[in-house]
JSON list of C-alpha atoms in Angstrom, two decimals:
[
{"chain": "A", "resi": 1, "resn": "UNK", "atom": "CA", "xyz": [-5.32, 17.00, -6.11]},
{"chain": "A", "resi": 2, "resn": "UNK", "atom": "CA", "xyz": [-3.52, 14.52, -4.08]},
{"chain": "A", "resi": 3, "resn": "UNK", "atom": "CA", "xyz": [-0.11, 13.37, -3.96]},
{"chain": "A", "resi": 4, "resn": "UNK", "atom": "CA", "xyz": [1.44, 10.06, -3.10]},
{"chain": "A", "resi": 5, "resn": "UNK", "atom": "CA", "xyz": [5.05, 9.36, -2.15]},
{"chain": "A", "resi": 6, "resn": "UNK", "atom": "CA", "xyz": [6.09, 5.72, -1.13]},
{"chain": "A", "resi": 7, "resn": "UNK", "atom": "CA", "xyz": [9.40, 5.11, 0.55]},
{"chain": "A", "resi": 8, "resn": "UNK", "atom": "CA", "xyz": [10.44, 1.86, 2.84]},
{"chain": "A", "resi": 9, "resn": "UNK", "atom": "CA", "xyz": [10.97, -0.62, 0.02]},
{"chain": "A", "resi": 10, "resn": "UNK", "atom": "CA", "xyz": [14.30, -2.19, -0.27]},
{"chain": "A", "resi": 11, "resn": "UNK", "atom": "CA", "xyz": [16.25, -5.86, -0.47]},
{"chain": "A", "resi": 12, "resn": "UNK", "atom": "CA", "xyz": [15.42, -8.29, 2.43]},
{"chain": "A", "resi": 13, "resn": "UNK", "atom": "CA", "xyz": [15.78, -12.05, 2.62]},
{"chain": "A", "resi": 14, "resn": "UNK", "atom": "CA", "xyz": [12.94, -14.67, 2.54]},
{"chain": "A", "resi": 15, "resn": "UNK", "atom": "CA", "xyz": [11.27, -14.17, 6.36]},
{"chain": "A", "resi": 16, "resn": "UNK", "atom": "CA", "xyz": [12.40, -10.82, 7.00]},
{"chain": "A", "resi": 17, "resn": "UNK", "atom": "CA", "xyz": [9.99, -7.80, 7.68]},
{"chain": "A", "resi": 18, "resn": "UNK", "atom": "CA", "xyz": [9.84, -4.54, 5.86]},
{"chain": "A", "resi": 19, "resn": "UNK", "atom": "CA", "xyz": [6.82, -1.10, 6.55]},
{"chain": "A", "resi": 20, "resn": "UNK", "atom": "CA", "xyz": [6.57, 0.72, 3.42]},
{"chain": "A", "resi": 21, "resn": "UNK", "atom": "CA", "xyz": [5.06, 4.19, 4.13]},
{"chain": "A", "resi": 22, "resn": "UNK", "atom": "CA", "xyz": [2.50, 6.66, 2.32]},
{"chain": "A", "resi": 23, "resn": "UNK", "atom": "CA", "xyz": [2.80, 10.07, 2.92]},
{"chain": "A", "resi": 24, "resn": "UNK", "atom": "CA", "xyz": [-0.54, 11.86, 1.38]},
{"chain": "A", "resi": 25, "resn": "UNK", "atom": "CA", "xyz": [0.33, 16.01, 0.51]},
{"chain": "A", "resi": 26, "resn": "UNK", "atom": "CA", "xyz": [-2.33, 18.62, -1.51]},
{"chain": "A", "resi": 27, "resn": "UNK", "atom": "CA", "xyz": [-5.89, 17.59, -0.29]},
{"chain": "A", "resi": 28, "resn": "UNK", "atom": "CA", "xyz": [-5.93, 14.04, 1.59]},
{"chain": "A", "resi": 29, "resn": "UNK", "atom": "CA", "xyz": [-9.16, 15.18, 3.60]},
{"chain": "A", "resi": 30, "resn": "UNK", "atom": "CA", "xyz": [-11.09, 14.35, 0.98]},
{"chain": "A", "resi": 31, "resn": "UNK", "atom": "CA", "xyz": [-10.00, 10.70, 0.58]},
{"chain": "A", "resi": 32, "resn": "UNK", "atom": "CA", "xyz": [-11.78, 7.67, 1.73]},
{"chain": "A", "resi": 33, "resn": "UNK", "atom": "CA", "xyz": [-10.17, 5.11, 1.36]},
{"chain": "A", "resi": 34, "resn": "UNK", "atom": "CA", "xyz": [-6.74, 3.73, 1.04]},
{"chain": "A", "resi": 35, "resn": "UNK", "atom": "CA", "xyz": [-4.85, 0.83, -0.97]},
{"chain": "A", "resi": 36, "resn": "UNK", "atom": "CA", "xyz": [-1.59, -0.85, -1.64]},
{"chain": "A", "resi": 37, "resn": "UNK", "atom": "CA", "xyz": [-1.41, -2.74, -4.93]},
{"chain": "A", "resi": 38, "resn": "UNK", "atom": "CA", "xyz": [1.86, -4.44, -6.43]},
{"chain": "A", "resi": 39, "resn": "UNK", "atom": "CA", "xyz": [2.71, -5.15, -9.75]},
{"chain": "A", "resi": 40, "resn": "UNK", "atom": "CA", "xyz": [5.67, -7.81, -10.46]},
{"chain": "A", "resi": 41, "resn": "UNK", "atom": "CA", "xyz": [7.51, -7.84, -13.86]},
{"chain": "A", "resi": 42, "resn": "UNK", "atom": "CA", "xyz": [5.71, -9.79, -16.45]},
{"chain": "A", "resi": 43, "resn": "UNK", "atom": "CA", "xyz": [2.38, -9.28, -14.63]},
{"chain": "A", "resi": 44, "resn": "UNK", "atom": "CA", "xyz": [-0.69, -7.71, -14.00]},
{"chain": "A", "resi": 45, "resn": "UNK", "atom": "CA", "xyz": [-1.41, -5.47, -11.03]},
{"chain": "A", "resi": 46, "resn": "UNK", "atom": "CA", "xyz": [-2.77, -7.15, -8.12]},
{"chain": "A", "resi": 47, "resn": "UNK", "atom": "CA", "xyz": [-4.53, -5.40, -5.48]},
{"chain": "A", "resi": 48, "resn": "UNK", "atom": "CA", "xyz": [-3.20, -5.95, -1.78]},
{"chain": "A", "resi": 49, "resn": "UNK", "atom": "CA", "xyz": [-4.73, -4.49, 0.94]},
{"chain": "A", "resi": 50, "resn": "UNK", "atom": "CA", "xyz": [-6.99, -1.51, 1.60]},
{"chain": "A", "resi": 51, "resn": "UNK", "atom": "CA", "xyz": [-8.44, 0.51, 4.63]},
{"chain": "A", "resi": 52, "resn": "UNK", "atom": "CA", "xyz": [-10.93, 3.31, 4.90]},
{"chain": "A", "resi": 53, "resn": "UNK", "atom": "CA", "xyz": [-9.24, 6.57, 5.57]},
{"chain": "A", "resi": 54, "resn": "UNK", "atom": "CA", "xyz": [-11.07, 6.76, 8.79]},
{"chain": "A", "resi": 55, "resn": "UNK", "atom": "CA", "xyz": [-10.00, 3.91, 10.03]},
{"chain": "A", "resi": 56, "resn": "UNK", "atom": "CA", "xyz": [-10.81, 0.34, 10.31]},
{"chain": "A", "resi": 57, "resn": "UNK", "atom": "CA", "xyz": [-12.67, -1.75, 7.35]},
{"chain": "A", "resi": 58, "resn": "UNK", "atom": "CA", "xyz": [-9.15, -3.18, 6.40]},
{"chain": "A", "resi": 59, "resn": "UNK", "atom": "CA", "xyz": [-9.23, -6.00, 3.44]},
{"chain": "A", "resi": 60, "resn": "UNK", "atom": "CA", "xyz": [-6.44, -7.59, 1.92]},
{"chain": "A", "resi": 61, "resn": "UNK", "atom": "CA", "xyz": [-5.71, -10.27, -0.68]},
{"chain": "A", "resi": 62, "resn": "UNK", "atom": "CA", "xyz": [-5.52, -14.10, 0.54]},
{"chain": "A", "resi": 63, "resn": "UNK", "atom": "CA", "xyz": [-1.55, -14.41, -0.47]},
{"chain": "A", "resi": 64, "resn": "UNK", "atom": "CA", "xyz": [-0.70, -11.59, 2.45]},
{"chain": "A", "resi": 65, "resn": "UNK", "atom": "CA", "xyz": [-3.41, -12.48, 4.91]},
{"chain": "A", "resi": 66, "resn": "UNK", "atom": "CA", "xyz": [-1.51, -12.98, 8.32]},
{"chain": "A", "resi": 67, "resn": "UNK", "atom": "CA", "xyz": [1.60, -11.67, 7.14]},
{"chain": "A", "resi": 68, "resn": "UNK", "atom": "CA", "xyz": [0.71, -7.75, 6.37]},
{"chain": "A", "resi": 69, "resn": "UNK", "atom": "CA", "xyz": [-0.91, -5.01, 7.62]},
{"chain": "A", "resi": 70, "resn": "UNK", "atom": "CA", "xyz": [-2.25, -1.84, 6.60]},
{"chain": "A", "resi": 71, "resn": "UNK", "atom": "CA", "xyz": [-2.60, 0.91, 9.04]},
{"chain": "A", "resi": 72, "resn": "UNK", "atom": "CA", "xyz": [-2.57, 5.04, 9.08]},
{"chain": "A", "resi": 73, "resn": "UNK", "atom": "CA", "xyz": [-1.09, 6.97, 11.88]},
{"chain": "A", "resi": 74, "resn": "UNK", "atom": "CA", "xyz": [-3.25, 8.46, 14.19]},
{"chain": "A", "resi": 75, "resn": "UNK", "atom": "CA", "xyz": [-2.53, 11.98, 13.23]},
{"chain": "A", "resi": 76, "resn": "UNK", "atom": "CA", "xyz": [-1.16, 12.92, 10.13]},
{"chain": "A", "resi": 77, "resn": "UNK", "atom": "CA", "xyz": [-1.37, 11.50, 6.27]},
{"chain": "A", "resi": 78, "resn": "UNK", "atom": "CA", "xyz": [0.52, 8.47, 6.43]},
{"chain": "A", "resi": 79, "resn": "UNK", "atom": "CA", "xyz": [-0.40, 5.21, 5.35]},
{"chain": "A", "resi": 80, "resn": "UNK", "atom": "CA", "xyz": [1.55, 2.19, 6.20]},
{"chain": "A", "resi": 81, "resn": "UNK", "atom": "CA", "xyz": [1.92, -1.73, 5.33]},
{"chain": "A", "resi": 82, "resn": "UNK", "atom": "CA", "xyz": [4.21, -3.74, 7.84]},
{"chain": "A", "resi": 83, "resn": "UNK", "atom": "CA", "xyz": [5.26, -6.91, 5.54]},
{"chain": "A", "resi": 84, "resn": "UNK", "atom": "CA", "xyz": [6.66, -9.91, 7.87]},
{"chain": "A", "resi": 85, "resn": "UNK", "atom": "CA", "xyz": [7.31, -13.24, 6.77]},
{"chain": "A", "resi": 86, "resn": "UNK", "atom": "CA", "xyz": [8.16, -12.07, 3.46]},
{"chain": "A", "resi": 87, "resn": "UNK", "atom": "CA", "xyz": [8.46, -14.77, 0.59]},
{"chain": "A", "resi": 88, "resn": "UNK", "atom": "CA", "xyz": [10.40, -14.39, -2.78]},
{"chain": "A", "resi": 89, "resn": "UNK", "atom": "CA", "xyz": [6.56, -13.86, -4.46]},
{"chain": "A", "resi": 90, "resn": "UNK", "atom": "CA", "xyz": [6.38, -11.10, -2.82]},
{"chain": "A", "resi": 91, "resn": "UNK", "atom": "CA", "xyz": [8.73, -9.17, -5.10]},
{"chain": "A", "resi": 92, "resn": "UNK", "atom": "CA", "xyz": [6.82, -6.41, -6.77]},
{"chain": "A", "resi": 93, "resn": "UNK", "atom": "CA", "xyz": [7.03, -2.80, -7.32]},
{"chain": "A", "resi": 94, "resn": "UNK", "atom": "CA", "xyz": [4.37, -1.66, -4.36]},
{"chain": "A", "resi": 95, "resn": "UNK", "atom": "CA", "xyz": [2.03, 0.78, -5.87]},
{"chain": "A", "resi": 96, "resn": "UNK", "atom": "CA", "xyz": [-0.43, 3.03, -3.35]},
{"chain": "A", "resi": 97, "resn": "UNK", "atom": "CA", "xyz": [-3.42, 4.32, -4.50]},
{"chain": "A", "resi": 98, "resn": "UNK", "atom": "CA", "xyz": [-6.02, 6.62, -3.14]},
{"chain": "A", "resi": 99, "resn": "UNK", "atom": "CA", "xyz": [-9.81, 7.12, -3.92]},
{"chain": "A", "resi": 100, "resn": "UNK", "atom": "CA", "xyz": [-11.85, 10.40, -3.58]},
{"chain": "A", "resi": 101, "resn": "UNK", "atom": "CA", "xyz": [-14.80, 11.05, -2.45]},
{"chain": "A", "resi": 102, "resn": "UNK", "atom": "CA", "xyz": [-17.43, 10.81, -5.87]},
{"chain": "A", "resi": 103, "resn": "UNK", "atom": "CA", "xyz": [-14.90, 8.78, -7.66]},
{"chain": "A", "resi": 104, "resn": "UNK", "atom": "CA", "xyz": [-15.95, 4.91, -8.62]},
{"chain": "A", "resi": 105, "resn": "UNK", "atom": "CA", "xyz": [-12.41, 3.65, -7.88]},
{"chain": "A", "resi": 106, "resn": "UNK", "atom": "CA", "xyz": [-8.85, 4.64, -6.41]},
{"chain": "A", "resi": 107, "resn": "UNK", "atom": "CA", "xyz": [-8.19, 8.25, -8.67]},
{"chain": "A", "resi": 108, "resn": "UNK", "atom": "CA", "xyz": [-4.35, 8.99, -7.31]},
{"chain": "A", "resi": 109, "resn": "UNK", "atom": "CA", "xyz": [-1.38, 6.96, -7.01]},
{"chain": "A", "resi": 110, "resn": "UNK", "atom": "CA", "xyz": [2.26, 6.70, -6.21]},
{"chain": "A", "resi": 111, "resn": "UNK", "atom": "CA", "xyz": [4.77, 5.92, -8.58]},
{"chain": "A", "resi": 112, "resn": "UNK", "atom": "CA", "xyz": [5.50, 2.88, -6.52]},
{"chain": "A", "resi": 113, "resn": "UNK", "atom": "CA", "xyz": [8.72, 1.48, -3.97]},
{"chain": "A", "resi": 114, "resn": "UNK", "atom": "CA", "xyz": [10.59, -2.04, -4.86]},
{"chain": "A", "resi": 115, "resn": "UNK", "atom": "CA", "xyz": [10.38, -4.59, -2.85]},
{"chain": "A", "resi": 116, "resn": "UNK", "atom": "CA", "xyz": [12.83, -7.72, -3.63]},
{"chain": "A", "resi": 117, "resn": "UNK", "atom": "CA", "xyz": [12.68, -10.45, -1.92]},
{"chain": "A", "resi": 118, "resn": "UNK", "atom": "CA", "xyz": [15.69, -13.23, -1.96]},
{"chain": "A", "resi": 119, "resn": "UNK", "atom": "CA", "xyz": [15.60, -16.54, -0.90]}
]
């Protein structure tokens, strides 16, 4: 079992920066990899970025490409996404998700932080 807590989001204005954190609790050492989705009202959820839990292999989605990154502290269970440049789109509950090792896809996530974004 793994638990997910997100915490960072809030109300910033269109170019602003905001770093939503992840802390992992129960049995993170057996995660390998790491995501942030988002979902906005009135749409699907849309994957963001993702990183392998030890480090490196980062993707993320072409509308956030230059403007966030994923990253996980050194030591400890925390995952992170620093947002800059932030545009009204960008408004979204942000969902993070983890995936265990055997399963096919991200098994455990967060109930999710807003993120609004005003222009």
């Amino acid at each position: 079992q793994v638990q997910l807590a997100e915490s960072g989001g809030g109300t910033v204005q269109a170019g602003g920066s905001l770093r939503l954190s992840c802390s992992a609790s129960g049995r993170p050492f057996s995660t390998v990899a790491m995501a942030w989705f988002r979902q906005a009202p009135g749409k699907e959820r849309e994957f963001v970025a993702s990183m392998r839990w030890s480090g490196g292999s980062t993707v993320y989605a072409d509308p956030v490409k230059g403007r966030f990154t994923i990253s996980r502290e050194r030591v400890g269970n925390t995952v992170y996404l620093q947002m800059n440049n932030l545009k009204p789109e960008d408004t979204a509950v942000y969902h993070c998700a983890a995936q265990q090792v055997g399963a096919s896809g991200y098994n455990y996530w967060g109930r999710g932080t807003q993120v609004t974004v005003s222009s």
